[in-house]
Short mmCIF file of C-alpha atoms in Angstrom, two decimals:
data_model
loop_
_atom_site.label_atom_id
_atom_site.label_comp_id
_atom_site.label_asym_id
_atom_site.label_seq_id
_atom_site.Cartn_x
_atom_site.Cartn_y
_atom_site.Cartn_z
CA MET A 265 -22.57 -8.61 31.20
CA HIS A 266 -23.00 -5.74 28.24
CA LEU A 267 -26.62 -4.86 28.10
CA THR A 268 -28.14 -1.07 28.11
CA VAL A 269 -30.85 -0.51 30.38
CA GLU A 270 -33.35 -0.47 27.69
CA GLU A 271 -32.33 -3.84 26.46
CA ALA A 272 -32.36 -4.95 30.17
CA LEU A 273 -36.13 -4.08 30.40
CA SER A 274 -36.72 -5.85 27.15
CA ILE A 275 -35.98 -9.12 28.81
CA TYR A 276 -38.31 -11.24 30.62
CA PRO A 277 -39.12 -10.78 33.46
CA LEU A 278 -37.50 -7.50 33.85
CA SER A 279 -39.61 -6.69 30.81
CA GLU A 280 -42.79 -6.02 33.70
CA ALA A 281 -40.80 -3.54 35.19
CA LYS A 282 -41.48 -0.05 34.46
CA LEU A 283 -38.88 3.10 33.91
CA ILE A 284 -40.55 5.68 35.99
CA ALA A 285 -37.77 8.14 35.85
CA GLY A 286 -34.19 9.08 34.07
CA SER A 287 -35.53 7.80 30.44
CA ARG A 288 -32.23 10.05 28.94
CA GLY A 289 -29.94 7.27 30.91
CA LYS A 290 -31.54 4.25 29.22
CA HIS A 291 -28.20 3.42 27.13
CA ARG A 292 -26.24 3.09 30.47
CA ILE A 293 -24.57 -0.04 30.40
CA VAL A 294 -25.53 -2.61 32.98
CA LYS A 295 -22.27 -4.62 33.49
CA SER A 296 -23.55 -6.61 36.62
CA ILE A 297 -26.35 -6.48 39.18
CA ASN A 298 -26.27 -6.24 42.97
CA VAL A 299 -28.74 -6.78 45.72
CA MET A 300 -28.96 -3.95 48.46
CA ASP A 301 -28.65 -5.68 51.80
CA ALA A 302 -26.24 -3.70 53.94
CA PRO A 303 -26.43 0.04 54.86
CA ASP A 304 -23.08 1.03 53.43
CA ILE A 305 -24.06 -0.71 49.79
CA SER A 306 -23.62 2.58 48.03
CA ASP A 307 -19.59 2.14 49.11
CA TRP A 308 -19.31 -1.09 47.21
CA ILE A 309 -21.16 -0.37 44.08
CA LYS A 310 -18.87 -0.42 40.93
CA GLU A 311 -19.31 1.33 37.58
CA GLY A 312 -21.96 0.05 35.37
CA GLU A 313 -23.79 -2.03 38.26
CA MET A 314 -27.35 -1.90 38.73
CA LEU A 315 -28.76 -2.07 42.11
CA LEU A 316 -31.93 -3.89 43.29
CA THR A 317 -33.77 -3.19 46.62
CA THR A 318 -36.90 -3.49 48.49
CA ALA A 319 -36.29 -0.39 49.86
CA TYR A 320 -36.32 -1.69 53.51
CA LEU A 321 -33.29 0.72 54.57
CA ILE A 322 -34.35 3.87 52.93
CA LYS A 323 -38.19 3.33 53.49
CA ASP A 324 -38.33 5.88 56.52
CA SER A 325 -35.63 8.67 55.54
CA PRO A 326 -35.84 10.46 52.37
CA GLY A 327 -32.51 11.90 53.00
CA ASP A 328 -30.94 8.81 53.11
CA ALA A 329 -32.77 7.25 49.88
CA SER A 330 -31.51 10.83 47.96
CA ALA A 331 -28.02 10.42 49.19
CA LEU A 332 -28.04 7.14 47.81
CA LEU A 333 -29.46 8.01 44.53
CA GLN A 334 -26.59 10.90 44.38
CA THR A 335 -23.96 8.33 45.28
CA LEU A 336 -25.00 5.65 42.76
CA ASN A 337 -24.85 8.21 40.00
CA ARG A 338 -21.76 9.45 40.80
CA ARG A 339 -20.14 6.01 40.89
CA GLY A 340 -21.53 5.72 37.51
CA SER A 341 -24.19 3.09 38.51
CA ALA A 342 -26.46 1.60 35.65
CA GLY A 343 -29.67 2.26 37.60
CA LEU A 344 -31.84 1.65 40.53
CA GLY A 345 -34.57 -0.88 40.67
CA ILE A 346 -37.04 -0.84 43.85
CA LYS A 347 -39.23 -3.53 44.50
CA LEU A 348 -42.89 -2.03 45.43
CA GLY A 349 -45.30 -3.76 47.75
CA ARG A 350 -43.56 -4.68 50.96
CA PHE A 351 -42.02 -1.61 52.39
CA TRP A 352 -43.05 0.93 50.09
CA ASP A 353 -46.55 0.88 47.51
CA ALA A 354 -45.12 3.94 45.50
CA VAL A 355 -41.62 5.46 44.88
CA PRO A 356 -41.87 9.00 46.39
CA GLN A 357 -42.06 11.65 43.91
CA SER A 358 -39.24 13.68 45.54
CA LEU A 359 -36.76 10.65 44.43
CA ILE A 360 -38.55 10.21 41.21
CA ALA A 361 -38.05 14.05 40.28
CA GLU A 362 -34.51 13.98 41.86
CA ALA A 363 -33.63 10.66 39.36
CA GLU A 364 -35.33 12.32 36.40
CA GLN A 365 -32.87 15.67 37.12
CA LEU A 366 -29.94 13.61 36.98
CA ASN A 367 -31.08 11.32 34.08
CA PHE A 368 -30.67 8.41 36.26
CA PRO A 369 -32.34 5.11 35.69
CA LEU A 370 -35.06 4.68 38.55
CA ILE A 371 -36.81 1.45 37.95
CA GLU A 372 -40.10 0.36 39.40
CA LEU A 373 -39.86 -3.62 39.93
CA PRO A 374 -43.25 -5.83 39.89
CA PHE A 375 -43.64 -7.44 43.47
CA GLN A 376 -44.43 -11.05 41.95
CA PHE A 377 -40.88 -11.64 40.66
CA THR A 378 -37.82 -12.27 43.19
CA PHE A 379 -34.50 -10.45 42.70
CA SER A 380 -32.98 -14.06 41.66
CA ASP A 381 -36.06 -13.84 38.89
CA GLN A 382 -34.41 -10.82 37.61
CA MET A 383 -31.25 -11.59 37.59
CA ASN A 384 -31.47 -14.94 36.06
CA GLY A 385 -33.46 -13.66 33.22
CA LEU A 386 -30.48 -11.06 32.22
CA PHE A 387 -27.87 -13.85 33.06
CA ARG A 388 -29.77 -16.16 30.33
CA ALA A 389 -30.03 -13.30 28.06
CA GLU A 390 -26.46 -12.15 28.28
CA LEU A 391 -25.42 -15.78 27.79
CA SER A 392 -27.35 -16.28 24.68
CA ARG A 393 -26.00 -12.94 23.43
CA SER A 394 -22.56 -14.14 23.89
CA VAL A 395 -23.03 -17.26 22.19
CA GLY A 396 -24.05 -15.21 19.36
CA VAL A 397 -21.34 -13.11 19.33
CA LEU A 398 -19.07 -16.00 19.25
CA GLN A 399 -20.75 -17.33 16.44
CA SER A 400 -20.97 -14.32 14.58
CA MET A 401 -17.07 -13.95 15.00
CA MET A 402 -16.22 -17.53 13.60
CA GLU A 403 -18.76 -17.00 10.78
CA LYS A 404 -17.02 -13.41 9.94
CA GLN A 405 -13.62 -15.47 10.21
CA ARG A 406 -14.55 -18.16 7.81
CA LEU A 407 -15.71 -15.44 5.12
CA LEU A 408 -12.50 -13.66 5.60
CA MET A 409 -10.70 -16.58 5.18
CA ARG A 410 -12.65 -17.04 1.68
CA LEU A 411 -11.75 -13.63 0.73
CA ALA A 412 -8.06 -14.26 1.24
CA LEU A 413 -8.21 -17.64 -0.65
CA ARG A 414 -10.46 -16.03 -3.78
CA SER A 415 -7.98 -15.27 -6.55
CA GLY A 416 -10.25 -12.87 -8.72
CA ARG A 417 -13.02 -10.59 -7.13
CA SER A 418 -15.30 -7.95 -8.81
CA ARG A 419 -14.91 -5.37 -6.05
CA PRO A 420 -12.18 -3.69 -4.05
CA LEU A 421 -11.02 -5.72 -1.27
CA PRO A 422 -11.69 -3.09 1.29
CA ASP A 423 -15.48 -2.93 0.66
CA SER A 424 -15.32 -6.85 0.71
CA VAL A 425 -13.70 -6.66 4.64
CA SER A 426 -16.17 -3.77 5.33
CA GLU A 427 -19.24 -6.14 4.67
CA VAL A 428 -17.77 -9.02 6.34
CA ILE A 429 -16.73 -6.98 9.49
CA GLY A 430 -19.89 -5.30 9.68
CA TYR A 431 -18.36 -1.82 10.25
CA PRO A 432 -17.63 1.23 7.23
CA LEU A 433 -13.66 1.36 7.20
CA ALA A 434 -11.15 3.82 5.37
CA VAL A 435 -7.80 3.27 4.18
CA ILE A 436 -5.04 5.71 4.57
CA SER A 437 -1.84 6.10 2.62
CA ALA A 438 1.68 6.22 4.43
CA ARG A 439 1.83 10.12 3.25
CA GLY A 440 -1.72 10.86 4.57
CA THR A 441 -4.10 10.41 1.81
CA VAL A 442 -7.39 8.69 1.94
CA VAL A 443 -7.59 6.15 -0.96
CA PHE A 444 -10.43 4.20 0.06
CA ASN A 445 -13.54 5.42 1.86
CA ASN A 446 -17.00 3.97 2.43
CA SER A 447 -17.90 5.57 6.14
CA GLY A 448 -19.23 8.78 5.24
CA TYR A 449 -16.98 10.67 7.16
CA SER A 450 -15.29 13.99 5.58
CA GLU A 451 -11.10 13.37 4.55
CA SER A 452 -10.47 16.27 7.18
CA GLU A 453 -12.47 14.14 10.09
CA LEU A 454 -10.12 10.66 8.97
CA LEU A 455 -6.88 12.46 9.17
CA GLU A 456 -7.53 14.66 12.60
CA GLY A 457 -4.16 14.14 14.45
CA TRP A 458 -2.41 12.88 11.30
CA PRO A 459 0.51 11.76 11.49
CA TRP A 460 -0.42 9.07 13.69
CA GLN A 461 1.85 6.67 15.62
CA PRO A 462 2.28 2.93 13.81
CA ARG A 463 0.16 1.01 16.68
CA ASN A 464 -3.64 -0.11 17.02
CA GLN A 465 -5.28 2.54 18.71
CA ARG A 466 -8.96 3.64 19.67
CA PHE A 467 -9.96 7.07 18.53
CA ARG A 468 -12.90 9.69 18.45
CA LEU A 469 -14.53 9.89 15.42
CA GLY A 470 -17.21 12.24 14.96
CA GLY A 471 -19.82 11.27 17.46
CA GLY A 472 -18.75 7.65 17.63
CA THR A 473 -15.89 5.60 18.13
CA GLY A 474 -13.23 4.33 15.35
CA PHE A 475 -10.21 1.91 15.49
CA ARG A 476 -7.16 2.80 13.58
CA ILE A 477 -4.34 -0.15 12.51
CA PRO A 478 -1.28 0.69 10.77
CA LEU A 479 -0.90 -2.11 7.65
CA LEU A 480 2.53 -3.21 8.34
CA GLN A 481 4.90 -5.10 5.93
CA ALA A 482 8.87 -5.96 6.88
CA GLY A 483 8.54 -3.66 9.89
CA LYS A 484 7.36 -0.64 7.20
CA CYS A 485 4.20 1.23 7.73
CA GLN A 486 2.16 1.18 4.16
CA GLY A 487 -0.71 2.84 5.53
CA TYR A 488 -3.51 2.83 8.27
CA LEU A 489 -6.99 1.16 8.10
CA HIS A 490 -9.57 2.73 9.85
CA TYR A 491 -12.84 0.72 11.11
CA CYS A 492 -15.66 3.61 11.76
CA ASP A 493 -18.65 3.55 14.34
CA ILE A 494 -17.40 0.58 16.26
CA ASP A 495 -19.00 -0.79 19.29
CA PRO A 496 -16.49 0.10 21.78
CA LEU A 497 -18.01 -2.54 24.17
CA LEU A 498 -17.23 -5.56 21.74
CA LEU A 499 -13.65 -3.92 20.68
CA PRO A 500 -12.36 -6.66 23.40
CA VAL A 501 -13.96 -9.61 21.18
CA GLU A 502 -13.67 -7.89 18.10
CA GLU A 503 -10.11 -6.48 17.94
CA SER A 504 -8.73 -9.81 16.62
CA LEU A 505 -10.89 -9.68 13.93
CA PHE A 506 -10.15 -6.13 13.08
CA VAL A 507 -6.47 -7.11 12.85
CA GLN A 508 -7.17 -10.35 10.31
CA GLY A 509 -8.95 -7.83 8.23
CA ALA A 510 -5.98 -5.05 8.17
CA GLU A 511 -3.48 -8.09 7.91
CA LEU A 512 -5.35 -9.57 4.57
CA ILE A 513 -5.56 -6.23 3.25
CA SER A 514 -1.82 -5.18 3.76
CA TYR A 515 -0.83 -8.25 2.60
CA HIS A 516 -2.36 -8.22 -0.91
CA ILE A 517 -0.79 -4.70 -1.22
CA HIS A 518 2.43 -5.78 -0.59
CA ALA A 519 2.10 -8.87 -3.00
CA GLY A 520 1.20 -6.14 -5.65
CA LEU A 521 -2.27 -8.10 -5.89
CA GLU A 522 -4.75 -5.15 -4.90
CA ASP A 523 -2.82 -1.45 -5.07
CA TYR A 524 -5.65 1.12 -3.28
CA PHE A 525 -3.07 3.71 -3.54
CA GLU A 526 -3.89 4.34 -7.21
CA HIS A 527 -6.95 5.37 -9.44
CA ALA A 528 -9.54 2.42 -9.41
CA GLY A 529 -9.71 2.62 -13.26
CA HIS A 530 -5.80 2.07 -13.28
CA ARG A 531 -6.07 -0.70 -11.35
CA GLU A 532 -8.28 -2.98 -13.38
CA PHE A 533 -6.42 -1.81 -16.73
CA SER A 534 -3.23 -3.05 -14.81
CA GLY A 535 -5.00 -6.45 -14.41
CA LEU A 536 -5.81 -6.27 -18.01
CA LEU A 537 -2.29 -5.66 -19.15
CA ARG A 538 -0.81 -8.66 -17.16
CA ARG A 539 -3.32 -11.09 -18.89
CA TYR A 540 -2.29 -9.08 -22.46
CA LEU A 541 1.54 -9.64 -21.55
CA LYS A 542 0.52 -13.32 -20.85
CA ASP A 543 -1.45 -14.25 -23.78
CA GLY A 544 -4.64 -14.22 -21.87
CA LEU A 545 -6.15 -11.22 -23.68
CA LYS A 546 -6.50 -10.03 -27.28
CA SER A 547 -4.97 -6.35 -28.15
CA ALA A 548 -8.69 -5.52 -29.48
CA GLU A 549 -9.75 -6.32 -26.35
CA LEU A 550 -7.16 -4.53 -24.52
CA SER A 551 -7.94 -1.47 -26.70
CA GLN A 552 -11.74 -1.72 -26.07
CA ALA A 553 -11.04 -1.81 -22.18
CA ALA A 554 -8.82 1.09 -22.39
CA LEU A 555 -11.57 3.05 -23.90
CA LYS A 556 -14.19 2.20 -21.54
CA LEU A 557 -12.28 2.87 -18.47
CA ASP A 558 -11.21 6.49 -19.99
CA ILE A 559 -7.58 5.46 -20.29
CA THR A 560 -6.05 7.21 -23.21
CA LEU A 561 -2.39 5.72 -23.02
CA LEU A 562 -2.42 3.57 -25.83
CA GLN A 563 -4.20 5.80 -28.42
CA SER A 564 -0.92 8.19 -28.61
CA PRO A 565 2.95 7.22 -28.55
CA PHE A 566 3.82 5.37 -25.33
CA GLN A 567 6.76 3.41 -23.91
CA LEU A 568 7.23 0.84 -21.13
CA VAL A 569 9.72 1.20 -18.29
CA LEU A 570 10.84 -2.48 -16.28
CA THR A 571 12.24 -1.91 -12.84
CA GLU A 572 14.08 -4.67 -10.96
CA VAL A 573 16.03 -4.70 -7.86
CA THR A 574 18.54 -7.41 -6.44
CA ALA A 575 16.51 -8.51 -3.04
CA ALA A 576 14.25 -11.53 -3.16
CA GLY A 577 10.98 -12.70 -1.82
CA GLU A 578 9.03 -10.37 0.58
CA ALA A 579 12.26 -7.80 0.51
CA ARG A 580 11.86 -7.36 -3.43
CA GLN A 581 8.32 -7.01 -3.23
CA GLY A 582 8.44 -4.37 -0.58
CA GLU A 583 11.57 -2.20 -2.56
CA LEU A 584 9.05 -2.40 -5.71
CA LEU A 585 6.29 -1.21 -4.05
CA ARG A 586 8.30 1.57 -2.45
CA LEU A 587 9.68 2.67 -6.20
CA LYS A 588 5.79 2.36 -7.34
CA GLU A 589 4.91 5.06 -4.66
CA GLU A 590 8.12 7.02 -5.62
CA TYR A 591 7.17 6.88 -9.46
CA SER A 592 3.66 8.18 -8.61
CA GLU A 593 4.73 11.02 -6.25
CA HIS A 594 7.93 12.36 -8.06
CA PRO A 595 7.10 15.82 -9.05
CA ALA A 596 7.80 15.52 -12.71
CA LEU A 597 6.51 12.05 -13.49
CA GLN A 598 2.93 12.02 -11.60
CA GLY A 599 1.19 14.49 -13.84
CA GLN A 600 1.76 11.68 -16.79
CA GLY A 601 -1.21 9.38 -15.99
CA ALA A 602 1.18 6.49 -15.99
CA ILE A 603 0.45 3.03 -14.90
CA HIS A 604 2.48 0.39 -12.55
CA TRP A 605 1.84 -3.16 -12.41
CA MET A 606 3.39 -6.03 -10.73
CA MET A 607 4.55 -8.77 -12.68
CA GLU A 608 6.99 -11.96 -12.36
CA GLU A 609 9.89 -9.83 -14.08
CA GLY A 610 9.45 -6.75 -11.86
CA LEU A 611 7.76 -3.58 -11.77
CA LEU A 612 6.42 -2.62 -15.30
CA SER A 613 5.16 0.84 -15.93
CA LEU A 614 3.40 2.32 -19.09
CA TYR A 615 4.19 5.63 -19.73
CA PRO A 616 3.29 8.35 -22.43
CA ALA A 617 6.24 9.01 -25.12
CA GLY A 618 7.38 12.59 -23.82
CA PRO A 619 7.50 15.30 -23.07
CA TYR A 620 10.85 14.77 -21.66
CA GLN A 621 14.03 13.52 -23.97
CA PRO A 622 15.41 10.05 -23.43
CA GLU A 623 18.11 10.93 -21.18
CA GLN A 624 16.01 13.31 -19.19
CA PHE A 625 13.43 10.59 -18.96
CA ARG A 626 16.19 8.29 -17.70
CA GLU A 627 17.67 10.74 -15.24
CA LEU A 628 13.94 11.29 -13.60
CA ILE A 629 13.75 7.44 -13.14
CA ARG A 630 17.30 7.45 -11.55
CA GLU A 631 16.08 10.21 -9.23
CA CYS A 632 13.12 7.94 -7.88
CA PHE A 633 15.78 5.57 -6.78
CA GLY A 634 16.90 7.96 -4.06
CA SER A 635 18.84 6.00 -1.48
CA LEU A 636 16.88 2.82 -2.15
CA LYS A 637 19.55 0.03 -1.65
CA SER A 638 19.33 -3.64 -1.13
CA ASP A 639 21.63 -5.93 1.32
CA GLN A 640 24.13 -6.00 -1.20
CA GLY A 641 24.67 -2.22 -1.66
CA GLU A 642 23.26 -2.24 -5.18
CA GLY A 643 20.35 -0.06 -6.20
CA PRO A 644 17.68 -0.90 -8.66
CA ARG A 645 17.81 -1.17 -12.20
CA ALA A 646 15.65 -0.22 -15.08
CA ALA A 647 15.07 -0.55 -18.84
CA VAL A 648 13.11 1.80 -21.03
CA SER A 649 11.68 0.92 -24.24
CA SER A 650 11.59 2.24 -27.81
CA VAL A 651 8.67 4.65 -28.16
CA LYS A 652 5.55 2.42 -30.01
CA VAL A 653 2.54 3.71 -31.43
CA ARG A 654 -0.18 0.75 -31.51
CA PRO A 655 -1.76 -1.41 -28.55
CA GLU A 656 -0.50 -4.56 -30.43
CA GLU A 657 3.34 -3.24 -29.98
CA LEU A 658 2.95 -3.73 -26.51
CA LYS A 659 4.34 -7.09 -26.41
CA GLU A 660 7.47 -5.78 -28.51
CA ALA A 661 8.32 -3.03 -25.99
CA PHE A 662 7.93 -5.80 -23.21
CA ALA A 663 10.20 -7.93 -25.17
CA GLU A 664 12.87 -4.88 -25.52
CA ILE A 665 12.94 -4.03 -22.17
CA THR A 666 13.50 -7.78 -20.53
CA GLU A 667 16.29 -8.21 -23.09
CA CYS A 668 17.60 -4.91 -21.98
CA ILE A 669 17.47 -5.50 -18.17
CA GLY A 670 19.30 -9.12 -18.86
CA MET A 671 22.16 -7.40 -20.83
CA SER A 672 22.40 -4.51 -18.70
CA ARG A 673 22.56 -7.19 -15.55
CA GLN A 674 25.13 -9.07 -17.35
CA TRP A 675 27.64 -6.26 -18.82
CA GLY A 676 26.43 -3.69 -16.36
CA ALA A 677 27.11 -1.11 -19.19
CA HIS A 678 24.95 2.29 -19.43
CA GLY A 679 24.56 2.50 -15.90
CA ASN A 680 21.31 1.56 -13.65
CA VAL A 681 18.91 2.94 -16.27
CA VAL A 682 19.35 2.12 -20.06
CA HIS A 683 17.10 2.75 -23.01
CA TYR A 684 16.92 0.14 -25.88
CA ARG A 685 18.17 2.55 -28.26
CA GLN A 686 21.81 2.50 -26.17
CA LEU A 687 21.82 -1.41 -26.40
CA GLU A 688 20.06 -1.73 -29.67
CA LEU A 689 23.21 -2.28 -31.49
CA ASP A 690 24.76 -4.52 -28.98
CA LEU A 691 21.73 -6.99 -28.96
CA LEU A 692 22.05 -7.33 -32.45
CA LEU A 693 25.60 -7.82 -32.70
CA SER A 694 25.80 -10.02 -29.67
CA LYS A 695 24.69 -12.83 -31.95
CA ILE A 696 27.62 -12.88 -34.01
CA PRO A 697 30.05 -15.82 -32.72
CA ALA A 698 33.05 -14.52 -30.21
CA ALA A 699 35.54 -15.97 -32.84
CA THR A 700 34.27 -14.00 -35.88
CA MET A 701 34.29 -10.83 -33.55
CA GLU A 702 37.88 -11.74 -32.88
CA ARG A 703 39.05 -11.76 -36.24
CA TYR A 704 37.02 -8.73 -37.55
CA TYR A 705 38.52 -7.09 -34.42
CA SER A 706 42.24 -8.24 -35.02
CA GLY A 707 42.01 -7.88 -38.84
CA SER A 708 40.61 -4.03 -38.69
CA LEU A 709 43.63 -3.04 -36.06
CA ARG A 710 46.61 -4.95 -37.50
CA GLY A 711 48.71 -2.35 -38.91
CA LEU A 712 48.20 -0.87 -35.19
CA LEU A 713 48.44 -3.78 -33.13
CA SER A 714 51.94 -4.74 -34.13
CA ARG A 715 53.48 -1.73 -32.53
CA GLU A 716 54.59 -1.45 -28.85
CA PRO A 717 51.93 -1.77 -26.09
CA GLU A 718 52.07 1.47 -24.76
CA TYR A 719 51.63 3.10 -28.10
CA VAL A 720 48.70 0.95 -29.05
CA LYS A 721 46.89 1.66 -25.69
CA GLU A 722 47.47 5.37 -26.11
CA MET A 723 46.23 5.07 -29.73
CA LEU A 724 43.38 3.07 -29.39
CA HIS A 725 42.33 5.09 -26.64
CA THR A 726 42.45 8.32 -28.87
CA LEU A 727 40.32 6.41 -31.84
CA GLU A 728 38.00 5.38 -29.39
CA VAL A 729 37.22 9.06 -27.62
CA TYR A 730 37.40 10.70 -31.29
CA LEU A 731 34.17 7.91 -32.29
CA GLU A 732 32.37 8.88 -29.46
CA ASN A 733 32.53 12.51 -29.96
CA ASP A 734 31.37 11.78 -33.54
CA GLY A 735 34.51 12.63 -35.33
CA HIS A 736 35.12 16.35 -33.66
CA VAL A 737 38.95 16.84 -33.12
CA ASN A 738 38.09 19.91 -30.48
CA GLU A 739 36.08 17.72 -28.26
CA THR A 740 38.51 14.72 -28.65
CA ALA A 741 41.37 17.22 -27.63
CA LYS A 742 39.26 18.72 -24.49
CA LYS A 743 38.44 15.16 -23.56
CA LEU A 744 42.07 13.64 -23.38
CA PHE A 745 43.50 16.94 -22.23
CA ILE A 746 45.80 17.26 -25.14
CA HIS A 747 46.85 20.10 -27.81
CA ARG A 748 44.38 20.35 -30.76
CA ASN A 749 47.41 19.92 -32.96
CA THR A 750 48.41 16.73 -31.07
CA ALA A 751 44.82 15.09 -31.71
CA THR A 752 45.27 16.18 -35.50
CA TYR A 753 48.48 14.42 -35.77
CA ARG A 754 47.29 11.25 -34.36
CA MET A 755 44.48 10.94 -35.85
CA GLU A 756 46.51 11.22 -39.47
CA LYS A 757 49.02 8.52 -38.06
CA LEU A 758 45.78 6.21 -37.34
CA SER A 759 44.32 6.88 -40.77
CA GLU A 760 48.04 5.37 -42.25
CA LEU A 761 48.25 2.71 -39.65
CA LEU A 762 44.68 1.32 -40.38
CA ASP A 763 44.45 2.58 -43.84
CA VAL A 764 41.15 4.15 -43.43
CA ASP A 765 39.61 7.49 -44.24
CA PHE A 766 37.84 9.39 -41.35
CA LYS A 767 35.83 11.19 -43.87
CA LYS A 768 34.38 8.26 -45.14
CA ILE A 769 31.18 6.96 -43.09
CA ASN A 770 31.91 3.33 -43.65
CA ASP A 771 35.14 3.40 -42.72
CA LEU A 772 33.64 5.24 -39.20
CA MET A 773 31.22 2.56 -39.21
CA LYS A 774 33.88 -0.43 -39.58
CA LEU A 775 35.71 1.14 -36.42
CA LYS A 776 32.70 1.62 -34.28
CA LEU A 777 31.89 -1.95 -34.56
CA VAL A 778 35.79 -2.66 -33.84
CA PHE A 779 35.04 -1.02 -30.23
CA LEU A 780 32.22 -2.74 -29.97
CA PHE A 781 33.12 -6.33 -30.70
CA ARG A 782 35.91 -5.39 -28.00
CA SER A 783 33.99 -4.31 -25.31
CA MET A 784 31.70 -7.30 -25.78
CA LEU A 785 34.69 -9.83 -25.85
CA GLU A 786 36.03 -8.08 -22.54
CA ARG A 787 32.48 -8.47 -21.14
CA GLU A 788 32.41 -12.17 -21.97
#
């Protein structure tokens, strides 16, 4: 039984009784009912128990009556009901005054009803209330299941969970940021005691009670869910419902279906970007939606980034979400207003073009990778598109980065962050048959390849370094750790053997193709 004294006094036939003192204690919880039939009854009273008596044992001793009242109050009794008409015609004023001073509910019971009548009425009411609570729990579980199965929704999932469960709530990220809050409590109130242990915990919140549940996935705490202003008496019954709501929100975050750790407008726009890239939305509609959401990324030059990891299943999703968080929190990247969203290909990010040069931008992406490693010891991989200036070029940018990721994965070239411009020529030349590449390579280097293997290896390495340094002899000598005159002599010898002029752009371009073909043939 978990009724307040006020609720108990509204149930027939106890509703015929009168609260004559201690009205401030009417919110005390009645957990059980007992009848006074022994002199030492006060020794057996439990917390939350209401005592009913005819006053037989205290009728002749005001001191005993006062002592009983004091003991009941000290033991946390819910109240004392005295049945008049048999031994007392009225409750002594001294006892009423003392009960009022203690804020202890003192109840005058009607003579015409037996104690069993009073108790049966309360038990029937409690049974009805318990059945109602269980039915409500089952209905809420059914509604939560419908939320879990519903593919699309027009409002944030935490808002829907809050409405179903019947309590306001707040979502706090693992970094201690309030990302959703419909409770009315301030951020400082919600974050009191931060950081917290990742476990279910009841806590004081303002003048009420809250219940905190960590949002866990694969053993990692992604944040916390706070249920606010809960009824602590119903917590044992409702805790499983609270956990179900938390698991639903945690799953949707982990699966990338919802992200409450980003701006609401960005979250909505990322859903539109998914539809656009899968031909479910036209470019004009996307641009119009961006304007309505006050998103200006498509109105100026932009670039796409695709990030993938080697893990699979839930581990893959978890690693991509961690990277998304790293991108959002990186000091140099977080101010660019980027939008991140999940797709089958990996984590897609829409960034403005600039203010960083391509190599600087790639280095910032590498910094976000940090210590994230897969079970195979390999880190994430990312591709950056060329700069685009019109919304309809998004699909072209998407094609560039997916192609780059595929080639980077296959060849392992240019590190773990590649730019489309780095592989653009490789992607174009990869369509040339291998036999054609072999003929061109052998024909262009015929004058050199006929020499001794060691000599060929040394001269080819010199030529490759020379081309990589844009024809600067001094830089070539530095990279090879040789004297400038030695480098000059080798280049003159190569010019003679290959019948090329290093001052002519056409000859330099042919030699560049030679080394591109060699690299591609070696990879295959």
